[in-house]
Tab-separated table of C-alpha atoms and ligand atoms in Angstrom:
chain	number	residue	atom	x	y	z
C	22	MET	CA	0.000	0.000	0.000
C	23	VAL	CA	1.306	3.462	-0.825
C	24	ARG	CA	1.266	6.012	1.997
C	25	THR	CA	-0.817	9.162	1.474
C	26	LEU	CA	0.037	12.771	2.230
C	27	VAL	CA	-2.855	15.243	2.131
C	28	THR	CA	-2.689	18.906	1.256
C	29	ILE	CA	-5.477	21.252	2.335
C	30	ALA	CA	-4.983	24.063	-0.151
C	31	GLY	CA	-6.299	26.182	-2.973
C	32	HIS	CA	-6.305	25.314	-6.665
C	33	ASP	CA	-3.992	27.244	-8.971
C	34	PRO	CA	-4.999	26.357	-12.557
C	35	SER	CA	-1.506	27.240	-13.815
C	36	GLY	CA	-0.200	24.225	-11.883
C	37	GLY	CA	2.676	26.234	-10.472
C	38	ALA	CA	1.429	26.446	-6.877
C	39	GLY	CA	-1.374	25.213	-4.630
C	40	ALA	CA	-2.761	21.688	-4.565
C	41	VAL	CA	-1.415	20.682	-7.991
C	42	MET	CA	2.138	21.566	-6.980
C	43	ASP	CA	1.830	20.005	-3.518
C	44	THR	CA	0.607	16.650	-4.814
C	45	ALA	CA	3.331	16.610	-7.499
C	46	VAL	CA	5.946	17.047	-4.761
C	47	PHE	CA	4.374	14.332	-2.565
C	48	ARG	CA	4.397	11.911	-5.491
C	49	GLY	CA	7.948	12.838	-6.446
C	50	LEU	CA	9.105	12.024	-2.919
C	51	GLY	CA	7.547	8.567	-2.737
C	52	PHE	CA	4.029	9.153	-1.411
C	53	HIS	CA	0.552	9.295	-2.876
C	54	GLY	CA	-0.733	12.871	-2.981
C	55	ALA	CA	-4.313	13.744	-2.023
C	56	ALA	CA	-5.844	17.229	-1.986
C	57	VAL	CA	-8.756	18.736	-0.089
C	58	LEU	CA	-9.558	22.140	-1.637
C	59	THR	CA	-10.296	25.339	0.265
C	60	ALA	CA	-10.731	27.562	-2.790
C	61	VAL	CA	-10.334	27.775	-6.537
C	62	THR	CA	-8.366	30.657	-7.991
C	63	ALA	CA	-8.367	31.966	-11.564
C	64	GLN	CA	-4.769	32.580	-12.543
C	65	GLY	CA	-2.008	32.072	-15.044
C	66	PRO	CA	1.712	32.356	-14.345
C	67	SER	CA	1.497	36.152	-14.439
C	68	GLY	CA	-0.987	36.531	-11.589
C	69	VAL	CA	-4.266	35.878	-9.785
C	70	ARG	CA	-7.431	37.237	-11.516
C	71	GLY	CA	-10.146	35.769	-9.318
C	72	LEU	CA	-10.921	33.548	-6.374
C	73	VAL	CA	-13.898	31.584	-5.099
C	74	ALA	CA	-13.647	30.138	-1.582
C	75	LEU	CA	-15.386	26.816	-1.030
C	76	GLU	CA	-17.926	26.540	1.784
C	77	PRO	CA	-16.521	25.314	5.118
C	78	ASP	CA	-19.129	22.523	5.217
C	79	PHE	CA	-17.907	21.304	1.851
C	80	LEU	CA	-14.264	21.478	2.971
C	81	TRP	CA	-15.280	19.239	5.874
C	82	ALA	CA	-17.223	16.946	3.514
C	83	GLN	CA	-14.163	16.496	1.273
C	84	TYR	CA	-12.025	15.631	4.289
C	85	ARG	CA	-14.596	13.215	5.764
C	86	ALA	CA	-15.072	11.385	2.461
C	87	LEU	CA	-11.305	10.955	2.121
C	88	VAL	CA	-10.609	9.723	5.655
C	89	ARG	CA	-13.446	7.184	5.509
C	90	ASP	CA	-11.103	5.222	3.253
C	91	VAL	CA	-7.590	6.558	3.698
C	92	ARG	CA	-5.435	7.196	6.741
C	93	PRO	CA	-3.054	10.075	5.904
C	94	VAL	CA	0.547	9.903	7.152
C	95	GLY	CA	1.016	13.677	6.967
C	96	ILE	CA	-0.986	16.855	6.341
C	97	LYS	CA	0.036	20.121	4.781
C	98	VAL	CA	-2.055	23.288	5.016
C	99	GLY	CA	-1.607	25.997	2.376
C	100	MET	CA	-4.080	28.708	1.416
C	101	ALA	CA	-7.072	28.651	3.815
C	102	ALA	CA	-8.969	31.487	2.041
C	103	THR	CA	-11.434	32.270	4.853
C	104	GLY	CA	-11.660	32.331	8.628
C	105	ALA	CA	-14.478	29.777	8.462
C	106	ASN	CA	-12.211	27.407	6.512
C	107	ALA	CA	-9.362	28.041	8.965
C	108	ALA	CA	-11.649	26.898	11.796
C	109	VAL	CA	-12.468	23.664	9.927
C	110	ILE	CA	-8.745	23.160	9.297
C	111	GLY	CA	-8.127	23.461	13.046
C	112	ARG	CA	-10.681	20.726	13.643
C	113	ILE	CA	-9.021	18.482	11.062
C	114	LEU	CA	-5.527	19.057	12.480
C	115	GLY	CA	-6.793	18.206	15.972
C	116	ARG	CA	-7.836	14.753	14.734
C	117	HIS	CA	-4.346	13.874	13.515
C	118	GLU	CA	-2.032	14.167	16.464
C	119	GLY	CA	1.068	12.064	15.993
C	120	ILE	CA	1.553	12.612	12.254
C	121	PRO	CA	3.595	15.465	10.747
C	122	ARG	CA	1.518	18.557	10.012
C	123	VAL	CA	3.103	21.471	8.127
C	124	ILE	CA	1.348	24.833	8.024
C	125	ASP	CA	2.285	27.222	5.222
C	126	PRO	CA	0.387	30.360	6.286
C	127	VAL	CA	-0.319	31.673	2.792
C	128	LEU	CA	-1.586	35.258	2.985
C	129	ARG	CA	-0.974	36.728	-0.481
C	130	SER	CA	0.061	35.612	-3.929
C	131	SER	CA	3.310	37.097	-5.150
C	132	SER	CA	1.222	39.156	-7.572
C	133	GLY	CA	-0.389	40.738	-4.489
C	134	ALA	CA	-3.849	39.101	-4.319
C	135	ALA	CA	-5.167	38.334	-0.814
C	136	LEU	CA	-5.393	34.535	-0.445
C	137	LEU	CA	-6.621	34.726	3.176
C	138	GLU	CA	-9.257	37.214	4.350
C	139	PRO	CA	-7.278	39.802	6.343
C	140	ALA	CA	-9.661	39.440	9.314
C	141	ALA	CA	-8.889	35.702	9.466
C	142	ILE	CA	-5.183	35.974	10.286
C	143	SER	CA	-5.660	35.691	14.004
C	144	GLY	CA	-8.200	32.864	13.534
C	145	LEU	CA	-5.656	30.889	11.514
C	146	LEU	CA	-3.132	31.142	14.366
C	147	ASP	CA	-5.812	30.025	16.847
C	148	ALA	CA	-6.761	27.105	14.583
C	149	VAL	CA	-3.216	25.708	14.388
C	150	ARG	CA	-2.285	26.353	18.024
C	151	GLY	CA	-0.723	23.203	19.488
C	152	ARG	CA	-1.835	21.206	16.448
C	153	ALA	CA	1.094	21.254	14.030
C	154	SER	CA	4.749	20.271	13.597
C	155	VAL	CA	5.975	23.471	11.999
C	156	LEU	CA	4.855	26.798	10.511
C	157	THR	CA	6.631	28.000	7.354
C	158	PRO	CA	5.942	31.733	6.834
C	159	ASN	CA	8.083	33.697	4.391
C	160	LEU	CA	9.455	37.091	5.448
C	161	ALA	CA	6.290	39.016	4.577
C	162	GLU	CA	4.000	36.438	6.199
C	163	ALA	CA	6.144	36.273	9.349
C	164	GLY	CA	5.904	40.063	9.534
C	165	ARG	CA	2.108	40.146	9.147
C	166	LEU	CA	1.551	37.259	11.558
C	167	ALA	CA	3.931	38.532	14.243
C	168	GLY	CA	2.965	42.201	13.822
C	169	MET	CA	6.439	43.514	13.013
C	170	LYS	CA	8.752	44.240	10.106
C	171	VAL	CA	10.866	41.187	9.251
C	172	ASP	CA	13.892	41.891	7.075
C	173	SER	CA	16.974	40.584	8.920
C	174	LEU	CA	18.136	37.516	10.848
C	175	GLU	CA	17.448	39.336	14.115
C	176	THR	CA	13.879	40.221	13.188
C	177	MET	CA	13.313	36.713	11.771
C	178	ALA	CA	14.404	35.269	15.137
C	179	GLU	CA	12.103	37.628	17.027
C	180	ALA	CA	9.119	36.868	14.765
C	181	ALA	CA	9.733	33.101	15.049
C	182	ARG	CA	9.829	33.438	18.839
C	183	ARG	CA	6.590	35.439	18.874
C	184	LEU	CA	4.860	32.921	16.612
C	185	PHE	CA	6.061	30.026	18.764
C	186	ASP	CA	4.722	31.785	21.873
C	187	ARG	CA	1.384	32.365	20.146
C	188	THR	CA	0.954	28.866	18.653
C	189	GLU	CA	3.271	26.475	20.532
C	190	VAL	CA	4.381	25.337	17.080
C	191	PRO	CA	8.020	25.479	15.870
C	192	CYS	CA	8.475	28.183	13.264
C	193	LEU	CA	10.699	28.199	10.205
C	194	VAL	CA	10.866	31.645	8.611
C	195	THR	CA	11.897	31.074	4.995
C	196	GLY	CA	14.442	33.597	3.805
C	197	GLY	CA	14.522	33.105	0.060
C	198	HIS	CA	14.029	36.859	-0.341
C	199	LEU	CA	16.455	37.903	2.404
C	200	ARG	CA	19.386	40.052	1.264
C	201	PRO	CA	22.272	39.676	0.741
C	202	GLU	CA	22.146	35.931	1.593
C	203	ALA	CA	19.135	33.602	1.409
C	204	VAL	CA	18.962	32.195	4.946
C	205	SER	CA	16.001	30.495	6.615
C	206	LEU	CA	15.647	30.438	10.399
C	207	LEU	CA	14.052	27.734	12.564
C	208	PHE	CA	13.021	28.294	16.186
C	209	ASP	CA	11.673	25.142	17.849
C	210	GLY	CA	10.950	26.619	21.279
C	211	ARG	CA	14.500	26.016	22.514
C	212	ARG	CA	17.054	26.335	19.770
C	213	THR	CA	17.494	28.563	16.770
C	214	ARG	CA	19.023	27.067	13.630
C	215	LEU	CA	19.946	28.644	10.315
C	216	PHE	CA	19.701	27.100	6.848
C	217	ALA	CA	21.701	28.980	4.257
C	218	LYS	CA	21.785	28.574	0.524
C	219	LYS	CA	23.256	30.462	-2.375
C	220	LYS	CA	21.007	33.247	-3.523
C	221	ILE	CA	19.468	32.444	-6.888
C	222	ARG	CA	18.207	35.508	-8.732
C	223	LYS	CA	15.210	34.090	-10.491
C	224	ASP	CA	11.510	34.913	-10.261
C	225	VAL	CA	9.786	31.569	-9.754
C	226	HIS	CA	6.124	30.889	-8.898
C	227	GLY	CA	5.223	28.386	-6.170
C	228	THR	CA	8.529	28.076	-4.328
C	229	GLY	CA	6.823	28.390	-0.915
C	230	CYS	CA	4.353	25.623	-1.805
C	231	PHE	CA	7.184	23.441	-3.096
C	232	PHE	CA	9.294	23.957	0.025
C	233	SER	CA	6.546	23.238	2.557
C	234	ALA	CA	5.323	20.179	0.616
C	235	ALA	CA	8.881	18.785	0.467
C	236	LEU	CA	9.329	19.524	4.174
C	237	LEU	CA	6.201	17.482	4.973
C	238	ALA	CA	7.396	14.573	2.816
C	239	PHE	CA	10.791	14.510	4.535
C	240	LEU	CA	9.118	14.599	7.967
C	241	ALA	CA	6.807	11.749	6.908
C	242	GLN	CA	9.919	9.783	5.927
C	243	GLY	CA	10.850	9.968	9.609
C	244	ARG	CA	13.522	12.675	9.489
C	245	SER	CA	13.991	15.113	12.360
C	246	LEU	CA	12.673	18.652	11.903
C	247	PRO	CA	16.148	20.236	11.429
C	248	ARG	CA	17.194	17.497	8.985
C	249	ALA	CA	13.927	17.787	7.036
C	250	CYS	CA	14.381	21.580	6.868
C	251	ALA	CA	17.913	21.151	5.496
C	252	LEU	CA	16.802	18.599	2.880
C	253	ALA	CA	13.788	20.681	1.807
C	254	THR	CA	15.972	23.814	1.552
C	255	ASP	CA	18.452	22.042	-0.733
C	256	LEU	CA	15.745	20.449	-2.867
C	257	THR	CA	13.979	23.819	-3.262
C	258	ALA	CA	17.227	25.475	-4.365
C	259	ALA	CA	17.702	22.770	-7.008
C	260	ALA	CA	14.075	23.166	-8.095
C	261	ILE	CA	14.446	26.942	-8.483
C	262	ARG	CA	17.577	26.408	-10.565
C	263	ALA	CA	15.618	24.031	-12.808
C	264	ALA	CA	12.563	26.312	-13.142
C	265	VAL	CA	11.362	27.090	-16.661
C	266	GLY	CA	8.714	29.250	-18.313
C	267	THR	CA	5.452	27.781	-19.605
C	268	GLY	CA	4.395	30.798	-21.650
C	269	ARG	CA	4.030	34.358	-20.396
C	270	GLY	CA	4.673	35.231	-16.772
C	271	ARG	CA	6.870	33.663	-14.167
C	272	ALA	CA	8.795	30.414	-14.369
C	273	VAL	CA	7.445	27.264	-12.702
C	274	ILE	CA	9.166	24.300	-11.114
C	275	PRO	CA	9.158	21.346	-13.500
C	276	GLY	CA	8.936	17.696	-12.459
C	277	PHE	CA	11.868	16.490	-10.441
C	278	ARG	CA	13.555	13.229	-9.706
C	279	ARG	CA	13.448	11.748	-6.277
C	280	PRO	CA	16.785	12.496	-4.593
C	281	GLY	CA	18.918	9.608	-3.344
F	158	PXL	O1	2.210	30.496	-3.513
F	158	PXL	C1	1.109	30.790	-2.741
F	158	PXL	C2	-0.137	30.178	-3.318
F	158	PXL	C3	-0.703	29.120	-2.666
F	158	PXL	N1	-1.837	28.531	-3.085
F	158	PXL	C4	-2.458	28.963	-4.199
F	158	PXL	C5	-1.933	30.014	-4.917
F	158	PXL	C6	-0.732	30.649	-4.472
F	158	PXL	C7	-0.158	31.760	-5.211
F	158	PXL	O2	-0.636	32.211	-6.200
F	158	PXL	O3	-2.538	30.423	-6.009
F	158	PXL	C8	-3.707	28.290	-4.649
């Protein structure tokens, strides 16, 4: 039997981010990929043009229908879209203690569209409190969630500490956009660790989705959180290097071979 990882995420029809990307990563890393949708966006690689959130009852119905038959070995949360969906997500996470659960707190698309209702930010933090393995905000998301400007290693450390205090969940602030070096920072409630990689100057869609999906797969393989963060950081760097255009707009991450 193949083991299943589930993403709870939005649909990006361009395939560069969201549920399509997450399930491709799960499959590439040796799992089956399942997806419970929170919302459907209208977008191509150059940006988001529309969004319809699914009803929270239907989010729950998708989840219930899946877990009647399948026992997931890991869950990733991406775009929640609404506060009502965030509350359902909290309920789902609470039913899966003991498996890795990665929360990518998606707030905006890189083209600037709101992917979570602004009023729902605090509800999302409440929903994941004590119910996840790691949060993976980027610099902008860490700043919004922690209520501060995040643009340096010091401010990343402070934001990660604040988010840990608020959620009791380890926090990895991804630093792909940090200058001059791309460094991510993990605070697990005790220790702070850094994950550095060479800065790659390339505008690629879906790197946050790719990273958090890979992180979940490595955790579900039984790796420690720091080891999984290191592996996911390296794999994401390789994926960004390999990114290609599909038409107009930003590059996307193509299929990849399972490392090792
Ligand atoms: O990369 C963030 C993201 C996540 N999920 C969906 C998206 C995007 C960005 O556009 O569309 C569905």
